[in-house]
mmCIF file of C-alpha atoms (C1' of nucleotides) in Angstrom:
data_model
loop_
_atom_site.group_PDB
_atom_site.id
_atom_site.type_symbol
_atom_site.label_atom_id
_atom_site.label_comp_id
_atom_site.label_asym_id
_atom_site.label_seq_id
_atom_site.Cartn_x
_atom_site.Cartn_y
_atom_site.Cartn_z
ATOM 1 C CA MET A 201 0.000 0.000 0.000
ATOM 2 C CA ALA A 202 1.287 3.408 -0.873
ATOM 3 C CA ALA A 203 -0.974 5.099 1.628
ATOM 4 C CA THR A 204 0.650 3.871 4.816
ATOM 5 C CA ALA A 205 2.444 6.032 7.364
ATOM 6 C CA GLN A 206 6.233 6.027 7.287
ATOM 7 C CA PRO A 207 8.117 4.026 9.916
ATOM 8 C CA SER A 208 9.335 6.328 12.646
ATOM 9 C CA ALA A 209 12.959 5.659 11.694
ATOM 10 C CA ASP A 210 12.360 7.727 8.569
ATOM 11 C CA ARG A 211 10.710 10.406 10.646
ATOM 12 C CA SER A 212 13.862 11.973 12.032
ATOM 13 C CA ALA A 213 15.566 11.832 8.653
ATOM 14 C CA LEU A 214 12.573 13.610 7.255
ATOM 15 C CA ARG A 215 12.711 16.247 9.952
ATOM 16 C CA ASP A 216 16.347 16.865 9.162
ATOM 17 C CA ALA A 217 15.628 17.251 5.479
ATOM 18 C CA VAL A 218 12.863 19.675 6.334
ATOM 19 C CA SER A 219 15.197 21.525 8.665
ATOM 20 C CA LEU A 220 17.634 21.958 5.810
ATOM 21 C CA ARG A 221 15.063 23.419 3.493
ATOM 22 C CA LEU A 222 13.824 25.778 6.164
ATOM 23 C CA GLN A 223 17.366 27.022 6.697
ATOM 24 C CA GLY A 224 17.719 27.416 2.949
ATOM 25 C CA ALA A 225 14.686 29.667 3.017
ATOM 26 C CA GLY A 226 16.091 31.600 5.968
ATOM 27 C CA GLN A 227 13.551 30.129 8.351
ATOM 28 C CA ARG A 228 13.717 28.464 11.726
ATOM 29 C CA ARG A 229 12.682 25.010 12.736
ATOM 30 C CA THR A 230 9.945 25.285 15.334
ATOM 31 C CA PRO A 231 7.691 22.895 17.254
ATOM 32 C CA THR A 232 4.673 24.102 15.284
ATOM 33 C CA ARG A 233 6.357 23.324 11.981
ATOM 34 C CA ASP A 234 7.555 19.956 13.183
ATOM 35 C CA ALA A 235 4.037 19.148 14.322
ATOM 36 C CA ILE A 236 2.558 20.058 10.949
ATOM 37 C CA VAL A 237 5.156 18.016 9.094
ATOM 38 C CA ASP A 238 4.469 15.088 11.409
ATOM 39 C CA VAL A 239 0.790 15.165 10.642
ATOM 40 C CA LEU A 240 1.446 15.313 6.917
ATOM 41 C CA ALA A 241 3.997 12.498 7.112
ATOM 42 C CA GLY A 242 1.649 10.308 9.110
ATOM 43 C CA ALA A 243 -1.364 10.772 6.905
ATOM 44 C CA GLY A 244 -0.249 9.046 3.729
ATOM 45 C CA ARG A 245 -2.593 11.234 1.735
ATOM 46 C CA PRO A 246 -3.198 14.951 1.290
ATOM 47 C CA VAL A 247 -4.897 16.467 4.327
ATOM 48 C CA THR A 248 -7.052 19.520 4.947
ATOM 49 C CA ILE A 249 -6.431 22.210 7.546
ATOM 50 C CA PRO A 250 -9.310 21.000 9.754
ATOM 51 C CA GLU A 251 -7.766 17.539 9.658
ATOM 52 C CA ILE A 252 -4.436 18.954 10.759
ATOM 53 C CA LEU A 253 -6.094 20.871 13.578
ATOM 54 C CA ASP A 254 -7.972 17.788 14.696
ATOM 55 C CA ALA A 255 -4.836 15.681 14.597
ATOM 56 C CA ASP A 256 -3.001 18.068 16.896
ATOM 57 C CA ASP A 257 -5.183 20.446 18.853
ATOM 58 C CA SER A 258 -2.274 22.348 20.296
ATOM 59 C CA LEU A 259 -2.084 24.083 16.935
ATOM 60 C CA ALA A 260 -3.733 27.415 16.252
ATOM 61 C CA GLN A 261 -5.579 27.749 12.984
ATOM 62 C CA SER A 262 -3.826 30.917 11.873
ATOM 63 C CA SER A 263 -0.419 29.427 12.619
ATOM 64 C CA VAL A 264 -1.208 26.392 10.542
ATOM 65 C CA TYR A 265 -2.290 28.529 7.610
ATOM 66 C CA ARG A 266 0.710 30.778 8.001
ATOM 67 C CA ASN A 267 3.203 27.973 8.318
ATOM 68 C CA LEU A 268 1.794 26.065 5.385
ATOM 69 C CA VAL A 269 2.363 29.100 3.208
ATOM 70 C CA MET A 270 5.896 29.199 4.555
ATOM 71 C CA LEU A 271 6.526 25.522 4.093
ATOM 72 C CA GLU A 272 5.189 25.733 0.585
ATOM 73 C CA GLN A 273 7.592 28.526 -0.296
ATOM 74 C CA ALA A 274 10.429 26.563 1.264
ATOM 75 C CA GLY A 275 9.537 23.631 -0.965
ATOM 76 C CA VAL A 276 8.549 21.388 1.927
ATOM 77 C CA VAL A 277 4.857 20.974 1.246
ATOM 78 C CA HIS A 278 2.651 21.094 -1.782
ATOM 79 C CA ARG A 279 -0.783 22.647 -1.848
ATOM 80 C CA ILE A 280 -3.565 20.825 -3.674
ATOM 81 C CA VAL A 281 -6.647 22.793 -4.568
ATOM 82 C CA THR A 282 -9.732 20.779 -5.426
ATOM 83 C CA ASN A 283 -13.378 21.692 -5.847
ATOM 84 C CA ALA A 284 -13.936 20.695 -2.234
ATOM 85 C CA GLU A 285 -14.338 23.334 0.441
ATOM 86 C CA PHE A 286 -10.850 22.948 1.895
ATOM 87 C CA ALA A 287 -7.448 22.945 0.240
ATOM 88 C CA ARG A 288 -5.255 19.929 0.925
ATOM 89 C CA PHE A 289 -1.569 19.679 1.719
ATOM 90 C CA GLU A 290 1.043 16.977 1.354
ATOM 91 C CA LEU A 291 4.804 16.729 1.731
ATOM 92 C CA ALA A 292 6.779 17.618 -1.384
ATOM 93 C CA GLU A 293 7.492 14.510 -3.411
ATOM 94 C CA ASP A 294 11.218 15.118 -3.589
ATOM 95 C CA LEU A 295 11.316 14.979 0.205
ATOM 96 C CA THR A 296 9.557 11.670 0.519
ATOM 97 C CA GLY A 297 11.006 10.238 -2.682
ATOM 98 C CA ASP A 298 7.547 9.006 -3.466
ATOM 99 C CA HIS A 299 6.150 10.170 -6.776
ATOM 100 C CA HIS A 300 2.440 9.485 -6.936
ATOM 101 C CA HIS A 301 -0.802 10.644 -8.453
ATOM 102 C CA HIS A 302 -4.172 11.368 -6.914
ATOM 103 C CA LEU A 303 -7.519 9.659 -6.931
ATOM 104 C CA ILE A 304 -10.097 12.352 -6.361
ATOM 105 C CA CYS A 305 -13.667 11.412 -5.505
ATOM 106 C CA VAL A 306 -16.182 13.765 -7.067
ATOM 107 C CA GLN A 307 -18.835 12.689 -4.595
ATOM 108 C CA CYS A 308 -17.239 13.029 -1.178
ATOM 109 C CA GLY A 309 -14.107 14.989 -2.021
ATOM 110 C CA ALA A 310 -11.743 12.359 -0.630
ATOM 111 C CA VAL A 311 -8.252 12.328 -2.067
ATOM 112 C CA GLU A 312 -6.067 9.211 -2.057
ATOM 113 C CA ASP A 313 -2.552 8.627 -3.290
ATOM 114 C CA ALA A 314 -1.852 6.242 -6.120
ATOM 115 C CA PRO A 315 1.641 5.071 -7.050
ATOM 116 C CA ALA A 316 2.980 6.360 -10.363
ATOM 117 C CA SER A 317 3.724 3.665 -12.882
ATOM 118 C CA ALA A 318 6.996 3.681 -14.795
ATOM 119 C CA LEU A 319 5.051 3.372 -17.993
ATOM 120 C CA ILE A 320 3.089 6.510 -17.469
ATOM 121 C CA GLU A 321 6.066 8.490 -16.248
ATOM 122 C CA ARG A 322 8.003 7.643 -19.357
ATOM 123 C CA ALA A 323 5.106 8.721 -21.538
ATOM 124 C CA VAL A 324 4.619 11.934 -19.591
ATOM 125 C CA HIS A 325 8.229 12.949 -19.850
ATOM 126 C CA GLN A 326 8.206 12.355 -23.541
ATOM 127 C CA ALA A 327 5.070 14.479 -23.822
ATOM 128 C CA ILE A 328 6.677 17.207 -21.736
ATOM 129 C CA ASP A 329 9.618 17.324 -24.130
ATOM 130 C CA GLU A 330 7.223 17.711 -27.037
ATOM 131 C CA VAL A 331 5.329 20.511 -25.340
ATOM 132 C CA GLU A 332 8.483 22.377 -24.387
ATOM 133 C CA ARG A 333 9.756 22.230 -27.928
ATOM 134 C CA ALA A 334 6.424 23.298 -29.362
ATOM 135 C CA THR A 335 5.478 26.063 -26.948
ATOM 136 C CA GLY A 336 8.535 27.191 -24.999
ATOM 137 C CA PHE A 337 6.774 26.357 -21.718
ATOM 138 C CA ARG A 338 9.278 25.332 -19.000
ATOM 139 C CA THR A 339 7.827 22.458 -17.017
ATOM 140 C CA THR A 340 8.983 21.985 -13.451
ATOM 141 C CA THR A 341 6.366 19.527 -12.219
ATOM 142 C CA HIS A 342 3.461 17.604 -13.550
ATOM 143 C CA ARG A 343 0.277 16.488 -11.924
ATOM 144 C CA ILE A 344 -1.923 13.588 -12.863
ATOM 145 C CA ASP A 345 -5.295 13.174 -11.212
ATOM 146 C CA LEU A 346 -7.862 10.480 -11.747
ATOM 147 C CA VAL A 347 -11.298 11.867 -11.049
ATOM 148 C CA GLY A 348 -14.196 9.579 -10.291
ATOM 149 C CA LEU A 349 -15.836 7.641 -7.486
ATOM 150 C CA CYS A 350 -13.962 6.234 -4.522
ATOM 151 C CA VAL A 351 -14.703 2.722 -3.319
ATOM 152 C CA ASP A 352 -17.114 3.921 -0.661
ATOM 153 C CA CYS A 353 -19.083 6.215 -2.937
ATOM 154 C CA ALA A 354 -19.204 3.711 -5.789
ATOM 155 C CA ALA A 355 -20.976 1.242 -3.515
ATOM 156 C CA MET B 91 -2.797 25.509 -32.699
ATOM 157 C CA ALA B 92 -5.168 24.132 -30.128
ATOM 158 C CA ALA B 93 -5.718 27.493 -28.508
ATOM 159 C CA THR B 94 -7.588 29.153 -31.352
ATOM 160 C CA ALA B 95 -11.257 30.099 -31.381
ATOM 161 C CA GLN B 96 -13.623 27.772 -33.207
ATOM 162 C CA PRO B 97 -14.934 28.845 -36.618
ATOM 163 C CA SER B 98 -18.440 30.238 -36.257
ATOM 164 C CA ALA B 99 -19.882 27.352 -38.283
ATOM 165 C CA ASP B 100 -19.188 25.112 -35.293
ATOM 166 C CA ARG B 101 -20.739 27.655 -33.003
ATOM 167 C CA SER B 102 -24.356 26.851 -33.745
ATOM 168 C CA ALA B 103 -23.685 23.125 -33.597
ATOM 169 C CA LEU B 104 -22.150 23.702 -30.214
ATOM 170 C CA ARG B 105 -25.144 25.706 -29.049
ATOM 171 C CA ASP B 106 -27.422 22.887 -30.099
ATOM 172 C CA ALA B 107 -25.367 20.339 -28.214
ATOM 173 C CA VAL B 108 -25.456 22.580 -25.160
ATOM 174 C CA SER B 109 -29.193 23.006 -25.608
ATOM 175 C CA LEU B 110 -29.602 19.264 -25.536
ATOM 176 C CA ARG B 111 -27.704 18.873 -22.315
ATOM 177 C CA LEU B 112 -29.621 21.684 -20.682
ATOM 178 C CA GLN B 113 -32.879 19.978 -21.610
ATOM 179 C CA GLY B 114 -31.501 16.734 -20.241
ATOM 180 C CA ALA B 115 -30.923 18.521 -16.950
ATOM 181 C CA GLY B 116 -34.430 20.007 -17.068
ATOM 182 C CA GLN B 117 -33.120 23.483 -17.773
ATOM 183 C CA ARG B 118 -33.875 26.144 -20.328
ATOM 184 C CA ARG B 119 -31.660 27.665 -22.921
ATOM 185 C CA THR B 120 -31.368 31.367 -22.216
ATOM 186 C CA PRO B 121 -29.474 34.321 -23.665
ATOM 187 C CA THR B 122 -27.307 34.488 -20.548
ATOM 188 C CA ARG B 123 -26.287 30.868 -20.914
ATOM 189 C CA ASP B 124 -25.646 31.225 -24.608
ATOM 190 C CA ALA B 125 -23.491 34.248 -23.906
ATOM 191 C CA ILE B 126 -21.420 32.389 -21.324
ATOM 192 C CA VAL B 127 -20.952 29.416 -23.630
ATOM 193 C CA ASP B 128 -19.917 31.773 -26.418
ATOM 194 C CA VAL B 129 -17.243 33.347 -24.285
ATOM 195 C CA LEU B 130 -15.920 29.953 -23.263
ATOM 196 C CA ALA B 131 -15.969 28.689 -26.835
ATOM 197 C CA GLY B 132 -14.181 31.756 -28.124
ATOM 198 C CA ALA B 133 -11.436 31.763 -25.546
ATOM 199 C CA GLY B 134 -9.542 28.613 -26.428
ATOM 200 C CA ARG B 135 -8.354 28.318 -22.849
ATOM 201 C CA PRO B 136 -9.956 28.181 -19.421
ATOM 202 C CA VAL B 137 -11.263 31.584 -18.379
ATOM 203 C CA THR B 138 -12.009 33.259 -15.059
ATOM 204 C CA ILE B 139 -15.275 34.903 -14.060
ATOM 205 C CA PRO B 140 -13.822 38.419 -14.338
ATOM 206 C CA GLU B 141 -12.713 37.539 -17.857
ATOM 207 C CA ILE B 142 -16.221 36.403 -18.713
ATOM 208 C CA LEU B 143 -17.692 39.592 -17.270
ATOM 209 C CA ASP B 144 -15.221 41.705 -19.215
ATOM 210 C CA ALA B 145 -15.924 39.836 -22.425
ATOM 211 C CA ASP B 146 -19.642 40.507 -22.168
ATOM 212 C CA ASP B 147 -20.621 43.297 -19.824
ATOM 213 C CA SER B 148 -24.311 42.685 -20.208
ATOM 214 C CA LEU B 149 -23.801 39.796 -17.790
ATOM 215 C CA ALA B 150 -24.385 40.114 -14.061
ATOM 216 C CA GLN B 151 -21.801 38.567 -11.807
ATOM 217 C CA SER B 152 -24.232 36.520 -9.781
ATOM 218 C CA SER B 153 -25.896 35.157 -12.891
ATOM 219 C CA VAL B 154 -22.563 34.054 -14.260
ATOM 220 C CA TYR B 155 -21.704 32.273 -11.041
ATOM 221 C CA ARG B 156 -25.145 30.725 -10.825
ATOM 222 C CA ASN B 157 -25.224 29.600 -14.422
ATOM 223 C CA LEU B 158 -21.748 28.142 -14.290
ATOM 224 C CA VAL B 159 -22.837 25.955 -11.397
ATOM 225 C CA MET B 160 -25.817 24.947 -13.503
ATOM 226 C CA LEU B 161 -23.800 24.312 -16.621
ATOM 227 C CA GLU B 162 -21.335 22.286 -14.624
ATOM 228 C CA GLN B 163 -24.097 20.053 -13.265
ATOM 229 C CA ALA B 164 -25.504 19.699 -16.764
ATOM 230 C CA GLY B 165 -22.093 18.523 -17.946
ATOM 231 C CA VAL B 166 -21.558 21.504 -20.215
ATOM 232 C CA VAL B 167 -18.637 23.164 -18.512
ATOM 233 C CA HIS B 168 -15.798 22.045 -16.321
ATOM 234 C CA ARG B 169 -14.488 23.995 -13.354
ATOM 235 C CA ILE B 170 -10.749 24.226 -12.860
ATOM 236 C CA VAL B 171 -9.501 25.285 -9.478
ATOM 237 C CA THR B 172 -5.916 26.475 -9.313
ATOM 238 C CA ASN B 173 -3.886 28.261 -6.668
ATOM 239 C CA ALA B 174 -4.733 31.523 -8.382
ATOM 240 C CA GLU B 175 -7.358 33.817 -6.928
ATOM 241 C CA PHE B 176 -10.077 32.936 -9.425
ATOM 242 C CA ALA B 177 -11.442 29.597 -10.542
ATOM 243 C CA ARG B 178 -11.407 28.942 -14.271
ATOM 244 C CA PHE B 179 -14.012 27.413 -16.533
ATOM 245 C CA GLU B 180 -13.895 25.660 -19.887
ATOM 246 C CA LEU B 181 -16.319 23.747 -22.066
ATOM 247 C CA ALA B 182 -16.566 20.044 -21.294
ATOM 248 C CA GLU B 183 -14.175 18.096 -23.472
ATOM 249 C CA ASP B 184 -16.824 15.728 -24.752
ATOM 250 C CA LEU B 185 -18.691 18.725 -26.157
ATOM 251 C CA THR B 186 -15.775 20.139 -28.072
ATOM 252 C CA GLY B 187 -14.282 16.757 -28.899
ATOM 253 C CA ASP B 188 -10.957 18.222 -27.941
ATOM 254 C CA HIS B 189 -9.111 16.364 -25.220
ATOM 255 C CA HIS B 190 -6.249 18.442 -23.920
ATOM 256 C CA HIS B 191 -4.078 19.095 -20.928
ATOM 257 C CA HIS B 192 -3.106 22.293 -19.178
ATOM 258 C CA LEU B 193 0.060 24.312 -18.924
ATOM 259 C CA ILE B 194 -0.139 26.202 -15.662
ATOM 260 C CA CYS B 195 2.282 29.024 -14.961
ATOM 261 C CA VAL B 196 3.307 29.166 -11.314
ATOM 262 C CA GLN B 197 4.422 32.762 -11.697
ATOM 263 C CA CYS B 198 1.504 34.574 -13.312
ATOM 264 C CA GLY B 199 -1.253 31.976 -12.971
ATOM 265 C CA ALA B 200 -1.927 31.788 -16.709
ATOM 266 C CA VAL B 201 -3.443 28.565 -17.973
ATOM 267 C CA GLU B 202 -3.028 27.391 -21.557
ATOM 268 C CA ASP B 203 -4.341 24.346 -23.344
ATOM 269 C CA ALA B 204 -1.978 21.736 -24.733
ATOM 270 C CA PRO B 205 -3.088 18.967 -27.084
ATOM 271 C CA ALA B 206 -3.076 15.466 -25.638
ATOM 272 C CA SER B 207 -0.731 13.089 -27.371
ATOM 273 C CA ALA B 208 -1.901 9.616 -28.336
ATOM 274 C CA LEU B 209 1.126 8.193 -26.586
ATOM 275 C CA ILE B 210 0.273 9.664 -23.252
ATOM 276 C CA GLU B 211 -3.410 8.831 -23.511
ATOM 277 C CA ARG B 212 -2.634 5.211 -24.152
ATOM 278 C CA ALA B 213 -0.323 5.103 -21.163
ATOM 279 C CA VAL B 214 -2.848 6.853 -18.933
ATOM 280 C CA HIS B 215 -5.650 4.495 -19.819
ATOM 281 C CA GLN B 216 -3.461 1.543 -19.101
ATOM 282 C CA ALA B 217 -2.559 3.077 -15.743
ATOM 283 C CA ILE B 218 -6.216 3.735 -15.011
ATOM 284 C CA ASP B 219 -7.003 0.085 -15.579
ATOM 285 C CA GLU B 220 -4.264 -0.897 -13.162
ATOM 286 C CA VAL B 221 -5.531 1.489 -10.507
ATOM 287 C CA GLU B 222 -9.126 0.366 -10.860
ATOM 288 C CA ARG B 223 -8.134 -3.245 -10.467
ATOM 289 C CA ALA B 224 -5.909 -2.503 -7.497
ATOM 290 C CA THR B 225 -8.107 -0.087 -5.574
ATOM 291 C CA GLY B 226 -11.697 -0.306 -6.800
ATOM 292 C CA PHE B 227 -11.679 3.375 -7.680
ATOM 293 C CA ARG B 228 -14.011 4.172 -10.611
ATOM 294 C CA THR B 229 -12.360 6.721 -12.858
ATOM 295 C CA THR B 230 -14.578 8.944 -14.951
ATOM 296 C CA THR B 231 -12.046 11.558 -16.062
ATOM 297 C CA HIS B 232 -8.405 12.249 -15.757
ATOM 298 C CA ARG B 233 -6.502 15.452 -15.624
ATOM 299 C CA ILE B 234 -2.915 16.090 -16.577
ATOM 300 C CA ASP B 235 -1.323 19.414 -15.786
ATOM 301 C CA LEU B 236 2.176 20.586 -16.534
ATOM 302 C CA VAL B 237 3.232 23.119 -13.953
ATOM 303 C CA GLY B 238 6.072 25.525 -14.635
ATOM 304 C CA LEU B 239 6.875 28.816 -16.302
ATOM 305 C CA CYS B 240 5.041 30.148 -19.330
ATOM 306 C CA VAL B 241 6.978 31.664 -22.212
ATOM 307 C CA ASP B 242 6.534 35.197 -20.923
ATOM 308 C CA CYS B 243 7.547 34.460 -17.349
ATOM 309 C CA ALA B 244 10.529 32.316 -18.385
ATOM 310 C CA ALA B 245 11.988 35.276 -20.274
ATOM 311 C "C1'" DA C 34 18.222 43.261 23.284
ATOM 312 C "C1'" DT C 35 16.313 42.175 19.125
ATOM 313 C "C1'" DT C 36 14.380 39.356 15.817
ATOM 314 C "C1'" DC C 37 10.946 36.153 14.600
ATOM 315 C "C1'" DG C 38 7.085 32.807 15.447
ATOM 316 C "C1'" DT C 39 2.575 32.373 17.827
ATOM 317 C "C1'" DG C 40 -2.304 33.017 18.785
ATOM 318 C "C1'" DC C 41 -6.247 35.662 19.197
ATOM 319 C "C1'" DA C 42 -9.538 38.301 16.817
ATOM 320 C "C1'" DA C 43 -10.727 41.163 13.024
ATOM 321 C "C1'" DA C 44 -10.510 41.848 8.040
ATOM 322 C "C1'" DT C 45 -10.492 40.257 3.180
ATOM 323 C "C1'" DA C 46 -12.394 38.370 -0.928
ATOM 324 C "C1'" DG C 47 -14.220 34.776 -3.942
ATOM 325 C "C1'" DT C 48 -18.437 32.749 -4.107
ATOM 326 C "C1'" DT C 49 -23.228 31.854 -2.754
ATOM 327 C "C1'" DT C 50 -27.946 33.161 -1.786
ATOM 328 C "C1'" DG C 51 -32.604 35.874 -0.592
ATOM 329 C "C1'" DC C 52 -35.745 38.350 -2.778
ATOM 330 C "C1'" DA C 53 -38.456 41.148 -6.076
ATOM 331 C "C1'" DG C 54 -39.210 41.808 -10.945
ATOM 332 C "C1'" DC C 55 -39.592 39.972 -15.548
ATOM 333 C "C1'" DA C 56 -39.817 36.676 -19.525
ATOM 334 C "C1'" DG C 57 -40.895 32.461 -21.714
ATOM 335 C "C1'" DA C 58 -44.055 28.350 -22.021
ATOM 336 C "C1'" DT D 276 -50.883 32.239 -15.403
ATOM 337 C "C1'" DC D 277 -47.095 30.018 -13.608
ATOM 338 C "C1'" DT D 278 -42.701 28.510 -13.441
ATOM 339 C "C1'" DG D 279 -38.131 29.763 -13.310
ATOM 340 C "C1'" DC D 280 -34.216 32.986 -14.892
ATOM 341 C "C1'" DT D 281 -32.179 37.536 -13.795
ATOM 342 C "C1'" DG D 282 -29.852 41.085 -11.129
ATOM 343 C "C1'" DC D 283 -29.054 43.681 -7.125
ATOM 344 C "C1'" DA D 284 -27.436 43.565 -2.591
ATOM 345 C "C1'" DA D 285 -26.575 41.113 1.519
ATOM 346 C "C1'" DA D 286 -24.644 36.831 3.547
ATOM 347 C "C1'" DC D 287 -21.154 33.160 3.841
ATOM 348 C "C1'" DT D 288 -16.818 31.101 4.699
ATOM 349 C "C1'" DA D 289 -12.037 29.679 3.667
ATOM 350 C "C1'" DT D 290 -8.089 32.169 4.116
ATOM 351 C "C1'" DT D 291 -5.252 36.166 5.340
ATOM 352 C "C1'" DT D 292 -3.535 39.697 8.343
ATOM 353 C "C1'" DG D 293 -2.745 43.290 12.471
ATOM 354 C "C1'" DC D 294 -1.153 43.322 16.763
ATOM 355 C "C1'" DA D 295 0.788 42.200 21.225
ATOM 356 C "C1'" DC D 296 3.122 38.509 23.742
ATOM 357 C "C1'" DG D 297 6.637 35.033 24.312
ATOM 358 C "C1'" DA D 298 10.622 32.296 22.717
ATOM 359 C "C1'" DA D 299 14.988 31.764 20.562
ATOM 360 C "C1'" DT D 300 19.514 33.786 19.178
#
DNA sequence: ATTCGTGCAAATAGTTTGCAGCAGA
DNA sequence: TCTGCTGCAAACTATTTGCACGAAT
């Protein structure tokens, strides 16, 4: 399963990597930021701000919002905007080393991770090359979402 | 170029197709709705509500919002939510027969269409099959975005 | 001592909605 | 006539921000 929490051995390595990026952005490592990163690392899927607040009620809403903006700029987290009421956040893929796509349920708004297949990645990169040659667009990331019904809602 | 306005010959065919879907959703065809569809059809890329209002200033903001919700439910338009301040709307792909992906500029928020290559579509569908078998997720659409710098912002 | 993160509460802004008038069936 | 679309203005809500306090350097 791709959607399982990391073993805690990886957790401190992750924190260090995060620390490094924060320093790179001229920012400190704080308990609040560690807590947010912990929640994201433990979720195994993109989470909303209410979910983060529920997971750790020592956090203040405004601090979570503020720090997520920060962490996004520092390249630590990635913001995912869907049609659902809340935005979702996940750790940057180059921190976790886990490139994946998203399964987005149109009914309930749930978002799950799905592992990226080598096949599709190869095809995407080829397509990116084509697009760059044709349009001059400089691609830094790509995003592939499958939109449909999750197992629960399909039932 | 994929990003060019349709010839006006297609325009009436498009209106008829839209008409049909509105009827299917138990809704009328109105001048406001025609106007919105026209703007979307003429743009060649996903547009924001302010852009729609600018393009046709006989439209009231609330009506545009309300009708876009309607048109989305009727399967006529598709809402695209990005990190930018405004949501964007485009005609449903199965109405225009034009499957494409998006080039999203992280700097200025511009969104352009890019034609979908056969290669990538084949790979994606294969991946979708894998995911459905593995997870039980029922995919109805997919979405591929290339995120990076547009020609202007790369300069 | 000074800089920066935190938390509360207030402000902002995209989007939604109540209601009265009007148009199409 | 009657249903339902329109447009104005007011309401809503996710997110942002001002400000004063506390922590870290």
